[in-house]
Amino acid sequence: MTGWLVVAGLGPGDAGMVTPEVTAALAGASDVLGYIPYVARVAPRAGLTLHPSDNREELDRAHHALDLAAAGGRVVIVSSGDPGVFAMASALFEALETRPDLAAGLDIRILPGITAMLAAAAAAGAPLGHDFCCINLSDNLKPQALIERRLRLAAEADLAMAFYNPRSKSRPEGFARALAILTEVCGRDRLITFARAVSTPEQRIATVTLGEATPEMADMRTVVIVGNSQTRRVGTWVYTPRSVA
Amino acid sequence: MTGWLVVAGLGPGDAGMVTPEVTAALAGASDVLGYIPYVARVAPRAGLTLHPSDNREELDRAHHALDLAAAGGRVVIVSSGDPGVFAMASALFEALETRPDLAAGLDIRILPGITAMLAAAAAAGAPLGHDFCCINLSDNLKPQALIERRLRLAAEADLAMAFYNPRSKSRPEGFARALAILTEVCGRDRLITFARAVSTPEQRIATVTLGEATPEMADMRTVVIVGNSQTRRVGTWVYTPRSVA
């Protein structure tokens, strides 16, 4: 068995943020799998088969990739950002858990990428420069009550926060609830940054206070960053100091 | 004023994880500043002045970089990992806050990098595949009581956790306290991963339970990742499922 399976992070969008090891893995691949818009970022070439698939088909995609690699393919599953942050790496291991025949023998590597929150933080300044947390606000994979409990505890811990998937068309009320909870615990003056389509030509960064924030400021292409109690502006930037007085 | 100032993340060590935009910034630089071992990763060349400096001199380094850029230099401050995660980006903005003359006019960019916790997670599997937090265990910049409060709240929120600077020679007792708190709240069976010198030839990944963990398993080159209540092993990997049942 000479196949291999790589799960690779493409970063948030800009080709300048794709790491050389990911570029090399793609150059050596026979098959690339992933969500349609991510596979569209991989240039077609002779000898490479692209397998784009739809959202919410992560487990099927993972099994398909395992089958291809077990048959000798040189397989890359692409994720946006980092594959280990709300992306395909966990889905692959969920699939692998049901395939004990493959868990021991297959050559698997996870290649990290620039995850959206860190690209967003860099574009805004340094709002995650002190302790922080990273929470997926989608209630597809966990109960809304657990999301709200985590928001309260993170706010009480005075952690800065980065939110992925803040707001979908089908359930916009979840993000409104999140803003209400954060305003209640952190106060109206806390800074919140909306970073949309980071590192792409459509990038838009806006920092306001929680008192000024509205749910419509976020969509599914937005990463939201809430500062801690020390987070402040300097010029057009927003940053969190390294130390707590 | 044609100078510029970039704060760039070099990733955890492997050249294959340095992004092309960081490589391009270094190629165009007149001056590179940073902590001695990070500047040592930048190849000398004609026209480039290297300014290595010691640890804990971050603010002086930031002011020096601002002066060089204000005088027309093409300046890169290098950080290991990502510059926005416990690194030089926040230090730069702290310095900039005291230089209102420069805050408006200077061309400043922060270039993200692969931060140690995400490289460590990739090497171990996908332990940060669900909501997580990132805490610096060093008590240089905040009180030990605040660290312990954050550990308790994060554990109560069932967040996976990544710890930077877990244990120094001068205050090894802090990490022992952290392990005791985590064992108390999460139980002895919770998985904990020690990832040392990630992506370098000395890389060593070890996953044990909290009941098996000892403070000596970590040093200042180690990133520590504690799973959430769902984190488990598959083969030699450790991962956190995407969903909560």
Coordinates of C-alpha atoms in Angstrom, one line a residue:
Chain A
M1 CA 0.0 0.0 0.0
T2 CA 1.8 3.1 -1.2
G3 CA -1.1 5.6 -1.1
W4 CA -1.3 8.5 1.3
L5 CA -3.9 10.9 2.7
V6 CA -3.2 14.5 3.6
V7 CA -5.8 16.9 5.1
A8 CA -4.5 20.4 4.1
G9 CA -5.5 23.9 5.1
L10 CA -5.6 26.4 2.2
G11 CA -5.8 29.4 4.5
P12 CA -8.5 32.1 4.3
G13 CA -8.3 32.9 0.5
D14 CA -5.1 34.7 -0.5
A15 CA -2.6 32.5 -2.3
G16 CA 0.1 34.3 -0.3
M17 CA -1.1 32.5 2.8
V18 CA -0.9 29.0 1.4
T19 CA 2.1 27.3 3.0
P20 CA 4.8 25.6 0.8
E21 CA 4.1 22.2 2.4
V22 CA 0.4 22.4 1.3
T23 CA 1.4 23.5 -2.2
A24 CA 3.9 20.6 -2.4
A25 CA 1.2 18.1 -1.3
L26 CA -1.2 19.4 -3.9
A27 CA 1.6 19.1 -6.6
G28 CA 2.0 15.4 -5.7
A29 CA -1.6 14.5 -5.4
S30 CA -3.6 12.2 -7.7
D31 CA -6.9 13.2 -6.1
V32 CA -8.2 16.3 -4.4
L33 CA -11.5 16.2 -2.4
G34 CA -13.3 19.0 -0.6
Y35 CA -16.2 21.4 -0.5
I36 CA -16.9 22.9 -3.9
P37 CA -15.5 26.4 -3.4
Y38 CA -12.4 25.1 -1.8
V39 CA -11.6 22.5 -4.6
A40 CA -12.2 25.4 -7.0
R41 CA -9.0 27.0 -5.6
V42 CA -6.9 24.0 -6.8
A43 CA -5.6 24.4 -10.4
P44 CA -6.6 21.5 -12.6
R45 CA -3.7 19.6 -14.3
A46 CA -3.1 16.3 -16.0
G47 CA -3.0 13.3 -13.6
L48 CA -5.1 15.1 -11.0
T49 CA -8.7 14.2 -10.4
L50 CA -10.8 16.8 -8.6
H51 CA -13.7 15.6 -6.4
P52 CA -15.8 18.6 -5.3
S53 CA -18.7 17.8 -3.1
D54 CA -21.4 19.7 -1.2
N55 CA -21.4 21.1 2.3
R56 CA -22.6 18.8 5.1
E57 CA -21.2 15.8 3.2
E58 CA -18.0 15.7 5.3
L59 CA -18.3 12.1 6.5
D60 CA -19.0 10.7 3.0
R61 CA -16.1 12.8 1.7
A62 CA -13.8 11.4 4.4
H63 CA -14.8 7.8 3.6
H64 CA -14.2 8.4 -0.1
A65 CA -10.8 9.8 0.6
L66 CA -9.9 6.8 2.8
D67 CA -11.0 4.4 0.0
L68 CA -8.9 6.3 -2.6
A69 CA -5.8 6.3 -0.4
A70 CA -6.2 2.6 0.6
A71 CA -6.3 1.8 -3.1
G72 CA -3.0 3.6 -3.6
G73 CA -4.1 7.1 -4.4
R74 CA -2.1 10.2 -3.3
V75 CA -5.1 12.0 -1.8
V76 CA -5.5 15.5 -0.4
I77 CA -8.7 16.7 1.3
V78 CA -8.7 20.5 1.2
S79 CA -10.2 22.7 3.9
S80 CA -10.4 26.5 4.0
G81 CA -8.3 28.0 6.8
D82 CA -6.9 25.3 9.1
P83 CA -8.2 21.7 8.7
G84 CA -8.2 21.3 12.5
V85 CA -10.5 24.2 13.3
F86 CA -14.1 23.3 12.6
A87 CA -13.1 21.6 9.4
M88 CA -12.2 18.3 7.8
A89 CA -9.5 16.8 10.1
S90 CA -12.1 15.8 12.8
A91 CA -14.4 14.5 10.1
L92 CA -11.6 12.3 8.8
F93 CA -10.9 10.8 12.3
E94 CA -14.6 10.2 12.8
A95 CA -14.6 8.2 9.6
L96 CA -11.4 6.5 10.5
E97 CA -12.8 5.4 13.9
T98 CA -15.2 3.1 12.0
R99 CA -12.5 1.7 9.8
P100 CA -10.1 -0.1 12.2
D101 CA -8.6 -1.9 9.1
L102 CA -7.2 1.4 7.9
A103 CA -6.4 3.1 11.2
A104 CA -3.0 1.4 11.6
G105 CA -1.6 1.1 8.2
L106 CA -2.5 4.3 6.3
D107 CA 0.0 7.2 5.8
I108 CA -2.1 10.1 7.1
R109 CA -0.8 13.7 7.7
I110 CA -2.6 16.9 8.7
L111 CA -1.1 20.0 7.3
P112 CA -2.0 23.2 9.2
G113 CA -3.2 26.4 7.5
I114 CA -3.8 30.0 8.4
T115 CA -7.2 29.9 10.1
A116 CA -9.7 32.6 9.6
M117 CA -9.6 34.1 13.1
L118 CA -5.9 34.7 13.0
A119 CA -6.0 36.3 9.5
A120 CA -8.9 38.4 10.8
A121 CA -7.0 39.4 13.9
A122 CA -4.0 40.3 11.8
A123 CA -6.1 42.5 9.5
A124 CA -7.7 44.2 12.5
G125 CA -4.5 44.6 14.6
A126 CA -4.0 42.2 17.5
P127 CA -7.3 41.6 19.3
L128 CA -6.3 38.0 20.2
G129 CA -3.0 39.0 21.7
H130 CA -4.0 37.7 25.2
D131 CA -5.9 34.6 26.3
F132 CA -8.8 33.9 24.0
C133 CA -11.3 31.3 22.9
C134 CA -12.7 30.1 19.6
I135 CA -16.4 29.1 19.4
N136 CA -18.4 27.9 16.5
L137 CA -21.8 29.6 16.8
S138 CA -23.6 27.2 14.4
D139 CA -26.2 25.1 16.2
N140 CA -26.0 22.3 13.6
L141 CA -23.6 20.3 15.7
K142 CA -24.5 21.3 19.2
P143 CA -27.4 22.6 21.3
Q144 CA -28.0 26.3 21.4
A145 CA -28.1 26.1 25.2
L146 CA -24.5 24.8 25.2
I147 CA -23.4 27.7 23.0
E148 CA -25.0 30.2 25.3
R149 CA -23.4 28.6 28.4
R150 CA -20.0 28.7 26.8
L151 CA -20.4 32.4 25.9
R152 CA -21.3 33.3 29.5
L153 CA -18.4 31.3 31.0
A154 CA -15.9 32.7 28.4
A155 CA -17.1 36.3 29.1
E156 CA -16.8 35.7 32.9
A157 CA -13.3 34.4 32.3
D158 CA -12.5 37.7 30.5
L159 CA -11.3 35.8 27.4
A160 CA -11.3 37.5 24.1
M161 CA -13.4 35.5 21.7
A162 CA -13.4 34.5 18.1
F163 CA -16.7 33.2 16.5
Y164 CA -16.9 31.1 13.4
N165 CA -20.2 30.7 11.5
P166 CA -21.8 33.5 13.5
R167 CA -25.0 33.8 11.5
S168 CA -26.9 31.7 8.9
K169 CA -29.9 32.7 6.9
S170 CA -31.9 29.8 8.3
R171 CA -31.3 30.7 12.0
P172 CA -30.3 34.4 12.4
E173 CA -31.8 34.6 15.9
G174 CA -28.9 32.7 17.4
F175 CA -26.4 35.5 16.8
A176 CA -28.9 38.1 18.1
R177 CA -29.0 36.0 21.3
A178 CA -25.2 35.8 21.4
L179 CA -24.9 39.6 21.2
A180 CA -27.5 40.1 23.9
I181 CA -25.7 37.7 26.3
L182 CA -22.3 39.3 25.6
T183 CA -23.7 42.8 26.1
E184 CA -25.2 41.7 29.4
V185 CA -22.0 40.2 30.7
C186 CA -19.4 42.5 29.1
G187 CA -21.2 45.8 28.8
R188 CA -22.1 48.0 25.9
D189 CA -18.6 49.5 25.5
R190 CA -16.8 46.2 24.8
L191 CA -15.2 46.2 21.3
I192 CA -16.3 43.8 18.6
T193 CA -14.8 43.3 15.2
F194 CA -16.6 42.0 12.2
A195 CA -14.1 40.6 9.6
R196 CA -15.7 39.6 6.4
A197 CA -14.1 37.6 3.5
V198 CA -10.6 38.1 5.1
S199 CA -7.7 38.2 2.7
T200 CA -9.9 38.2 -0.4
P201 CA -10.6 41.3 -2.6
E202 CA -14.0 41.6 -0.7
Q203 CA -12.3 41.9 2.7
R204 CA -14.1 44.3 5.0
I205 CA -13.1 45.0 8.6
A206 CA -15.3 46.9 11.0
T207 CA -14.8 47.5 14.7
V208 CA -17.7 48.8 16.8
T209 CA -18.9 48.5 20.4
L210 CA -21.3 45.9 21.5
G211 CA -23.8 48.7 22.0
E212 CA -23.5 49.6 18.4
A213 CA -23.4 46.0 17.0
T214 CA -26.4 44.5 15.2
P215 CA -26.9 40.9 14.0
E216 CA -26.9 42.1 10.4
M217 CA -23.3 43.0 10.6
A218 CA -22.3 39.3 10.3
D219 CA -23.0 36.6 7.8
M220 CA -21.5 33.2 7.2
R221 CA -18.4 34.7 5.6
T222 CA -17.7 36.8 8.7
V223 CA -15.4 36.0 11.6
V224 CA -16.4 37.9 14.7
I225 CA -13.9 38.8 17.3
V226 CA -14.9 40.2 20.7
G227 CA -12.2 41.8 22.8
N228 CA -11.6 41.3 26.5
S229 CA -12.0 44.0 29.1
Q230 CA -8.6 45.5 28.1
T231 CA -9.0 45.6 24.3
R232 CA -8.7 49.0 22.8
R233 CA -8.1 51.1 19.7
V234 CA -4.9 52.7 18.6
G235 CA -5.4 54.6 15.4
T236 CA -7.4 52.5 13.0
W237 CA -6.2 49.3 14.8
V238 CA -7.7 47.3 17.6
Y239 CA -5.5 45.3 20.0
T240 CA -5.5 43.5 23.3
P241 CA -2.5 44.2 25.5
R242 CA -0.3 41.3 26.5
S243 CA -0.6 41.9 30.2
V244 CA -3.3 42.4 32.8
A245 CA -2.6 45.1 35.3
Chain B
M1 CA 7.9 58.7 4.3
T2 CA 8.2 55.6 2.2
G3 CA 9.1 53.1 5.0
W4 CA 6.9 50.3 6.1
L5 CA 6.7 48.0 9.1
V6 CA 5.5 44.4 9.0
V7 CA 5.1 42.1 11.9
A8 CA 5.5 38.6 10.4
G9 CA 4.9 35.1 11.8
L10 CA 7.5 32.5 10.9
G11 CA 5.5 29.5 11.9
P12 CA 6.6 26.9 14.5
G13 CA 10.0 26.1 12.8
D14 CA 9.6 24.1 9.6
A15 CA 10.4 26.2 6.5
G16 CA 7.5 24.4 4.8
M17 CA 5.1 26.3 7.1
V18 CA 6.4 29.9 6.3
T19 CA 3.8 31.6 4.1
P20 CA 4.8 33.1 0.8
E21 CA 3.7 36.6 1.9
V22 CA 6.1 36.4 4.9
T23 CA 8.9 35.2 2.6
A24 CA 8.2 38.1 0.2
A25 CA 8.2 40.6 3.1
L26 CA 11.6 39.3 4.3
A27 CA 13.0 39.5 0.7
G28 CA 12.1 43.2 0.5
A29 CA 13.2 44.2 4.0
S30 CA 16.1 46.5 4.9
D31 CA 15.9 45.6 8.6
V32 CA 14.7 42.5 10.5
L33 CA 14.2 42.6 14.3
G34 CA 13.2 40.0 16.8
Y35 CA 14.2 37.6 19.5
I36 CA 17.6 36.1 18.9
P37 CA 16.5 32.5 17.9
Y38 CA 13.8 33.9 15.5
V39 CA 16.1 36.3 13.8
A40 CA 18.6 33.4 13.4
R41 CA 16.0 31.8 11.1
V42 CA 16.4 34.7 8.6
A43 CA 19.2 34.2 6.0
P44 CA 21.7 37.1 6.0
R45 CA 22.1 38.9 2.7
A46 CA 23.6 42.2 1.3
G47 CA 21.3 45.2 2.1
L48 CA 19.7 43.5 5.1
T49 CA 20.6 44.5 8.7
L50 CA 19.6 41.9 11.3
H51 CA 18.8 43.2 14.8
P52 CA 18.5 40.3 17.2
S53 CA 17.5 41.2 20.7
D54 CA 16.8 39.3 24.0
N55 CA 13.6 38.0 25.4
R56 CA 11.5 40.5 27.5
E57 CA 12.8 43.4 25.4
E58 CA 9.6 43.4 23.3
L59 CA 8.7 47.1 23.9
D60 CA 12.2 48.4 23.2
R61 CA 12.2 46.3 20.0
A62 CA 8.9 47.7 18.9
H63 CA 10.0 51.3 19.4
H64 CA 13.2 50.6 17.6
A65 CA 11.2 49.1 14.7
L66 CA 8.9 52.2 14.6
D67 CA 12.0 54.5 14.5
L68 CA 13.5 52.6 11.7
A69 CA 10.3 52.5 9.6
A70 CA 9.6 56.2 10.3
A71 CA 13.1 57.0 8.9
G72 CA 12.2 55.2 5.7
G73 CA 13.3 51.6 6.5
R74 CA 11.5 48.5 5.2
V75 CA 11.2 46.8 8.5
V76 CA 10.1 43.3 9.5
I77 CA 9.7 42.2 13.1
V78 CA 9.7 38.4 13.2
S79 CA 7.8 36.3 15.7
S80 CA 7.7 32.6 16.0
G81 CA 4.3 31.1 15.2
D82 CA 1.7 33.8 14.7
P83 CA 2.6 37.3 15.7
G84 CA -0.9 37.9 17.1
V85 CA -0.8 35.0 19.6
F86 CA 1.2 35.9 22.6
A87 CA 3.8 37.6 20.4
M88 CA 5.0 40.9 18.9
A89 CA 1.9 42.3 17.3
S90 CA 0.4 43.4 20.7
A91 CA 3.8 44.7 21.8
L92 CA 3.9 46.8 18.6
F93 CA 0.5 48.4 19.3
E94 CA 1.4 49.0 22.9
A95 CA 4.4 51.0 21.6
L96 CA 2.4 52.7 18.9
E97 CA -0.1 53.9 21.5
T98 CA 2.6 56.2 23.0
R99 CA 3.6 57.5 19.5
P100 CA 0.5 59.3 18.2
D101 CA 2.7 61.0 15.6
L102 CA 3.2 57.7 14.0
A103 CA -0.1 56.0 14.5
A104 CA -1.8 57.7 11.5
G105 CA 0.9 57.9 8.9
L106 CA 2.9 54.7 9.1
D107 CA 2.3 51.7 6.7
I108 CA 1.9 48.8 9.1
R109 CA 0.8 45.3 8.3
I110 CA 0.5 42.2 10.4
L111 CA 1.2 38.9 8.5
P112 CA -0.3 35.8 10.2
G113 CA 1.7 32.6 10.7
I114 CA 1.0 29.0 11.7
T115 CA 0.7 29.3 15.4
A116 CA 2.2 26.5 17.6
M117 CA -1.1 25.1 18.9
L118 CA -2.4 24.5 15.4
A119 CA 0.8 22.8 14.3
A120 CA 0.7 20.8 17.5
A121 CA -2.9 19.8 17.0
A122 CA -2.2 18.8 13.4
A123 CA 0.7 16.6 14.5
A124 CA -1.4 14.9 17.1
G125 CA -4.6 14.6 15.0
A126 CA -7.4 17.1 15.6
P127 CA -7.8 17.7 19.3
L128 CA -9.0 21.3 18.7
G129 CA -11.7 20.3 16.2
H130 CA -14.5 21.7 18.4
D131 CA -14.7 24.9 20.5
F132 CA -11.5 25.6 22.4
C133 CA -9.5 28.2 24.2
C134 CA -5.9 29.3 24.2
I135 CA -4.3 30.3 27.5
N136 CA -0.7 31.5 28.2
L137 CA 0.2 29.9 31.5
S138 CA 3.1 32.3 32.2
D139 CA 2.5 34.4 35.2
N140 CA 4.9 37.1 33.9
L141 CA 2.1 39.2 32.5
K142 CA -0.9 38.3 34.7
P143 CA -1.6 37.1 38.2
Q144 CA -1.6 33.3 38.9
A145 CA -5.0 33.6 40.4
L146 CA -6.4 34.9 37.1
I147 CA -4.8 31.9 35.3
E148 CA -6.4 29.5 37.7
R149 CA -9.8 31.2 37.4
R150 CA -9.7 30.9 33.6
L151 CA -8.7 27.3 33.8
R152 CA -11.7 26.5 36.0
L153 CA -14.2 28.4 33.8
A154 CA -12.8 27.0 30.6
A155 CA -13.1 23.4 32.0
E156 CA -16.6 24.1 33.2
A157 CA -17.5 25.3 29.7
D158 CA -16.1 22.0 28.4
L159 CA -13.7 23.8 26.0
A160 CA -10.6 22.0 24.7
M161 CA -7.6 24.0 25.8
A162 CA -4.2 24.9 24.4
F163 CA -1.5 26.2 26.7
Y164 CA 1.5 28.3 25.7
N165 CA 4.5 28.7 28.0
P166 CA 3.2 25.9 30.3
R167 CA 6.3 25.7 32.5
S168 CA 9.4 27.6 33.2
K169 CA 12.4 26.7 35.3
S170 CA 11.9 29.6 37.6
R171 CA 8.3 28.8 38.5
P172 CA 7.5 25.1 37.8
E173 CA 4.8 25.1 40.5
G174 CA 2.3 26.9 38.3
F175 CA 1.9 24.1 35.9
A176 CA 1.6 21.6 38.7
R177 CA -1.3 23.7 40.0
A178 CA -2.8 23.8 36.6
L179 CA -2.7 20.0 36.3
A180 CA -4.3 19.7 39.7
I181 CA -7.2 22.1 38.9
L182 CA -7.8 20.4 35.5
T183 CA -7.8 16.9 37.1
E184 CA -10.2 18.1 39.8
V185 CA -12.7 19.6 37.3
C186 CA -12.2 17.2 34.3
G187 CA -11.3 14.0 36.0
R188 CA -8.3 11.7 35.7
D189 CA -9.4 10.1 32.3
R190 CA -9.3 13.4 30.3
L191 CA -6.7 13.2 27.5
I192 CA -3.8 15.7 27.5
T193 CA -1.2 16.0 24.7
F194 CA 2.3 17.3 25.2
A195 CA 3.7 18.6 21.9
R196 CA 7.4 19.6 22.1
A197 CA 9.4 21.4 19.4
V198 CA 6.6 21.0 16.9
S199 CA 7.7 20.8 13.2
T200 CA 11.4 20.7 14.1
P201 CA 13.7 17.6 14.0
E202 CA 13.2 17.3 17.8
Q203 CA 9.4 17.1 17.6
R204 CA 7.9 14.8 20.2
I205 CA 4.2 14.2 20.7
A206 CA 2.9 12.3 23.7
T207 CA -0.8 11.9 24.7
V208 CA -1.7 10.6 28.1
T209 CA -4.5 11.0 30.6
L210 CA -4.6 13.7 33.2
G211 CA -4.1 10.9 35.8
E212 CA -0.9 9.9 34.1
A213 CA 0.4 13.5 33.4
T214 CA 3.3 15.0 35.4
P215 CA 4.6 18.5 35.4
E216 CA 7.9 17.4 34.0
M217 CA 6.3 16.4 30.8
A218 CA 6.3 20.0 29.7
D219 CA 8.9 22.7 29.3
M220 CA 8.9 26.1 27.6
R221 CA 9.2 24.5 24.2
T222 CA 6.1 22.5 24.8
V223 CA 2.5 23.3 23.7
V224 CA 0.0 21.4 25.9
I225 CA -3.5 20.5 24.6
V226 CA -6.2 19.3 26.9
G227 CA -9.2 17.7 25.2
N228 CA -12.8 18.3 26.0
S229 CA -15.1 15.6 27.4
Q230 CA -15.6 14.0 24.0
T231 CA -11.9 13.9 22.9
R232 CA -10.7 10.4 22.2
R233 CA -8.1 8.3 20.5
V234 CA -8.2 6.6 17.1
G235 CA -5.1 4.5 16.3
T236 CA -2.1 6.7 17.3
W237 CA -4.2 9.9 16.8
V238 CA -6.2 12.0 19.2
Y239 CA -9.2 14.0 18.0
T240 CA -12.3 15.9 19.2
P241 CA -15.5 15.2 17.4
R242 CA -17.2 18.1 15.6
S243 CA -20.5 17.5 17.3
V244 CA -21.8 17.2 20.8
A245 CA -24.5 14.5 21.2

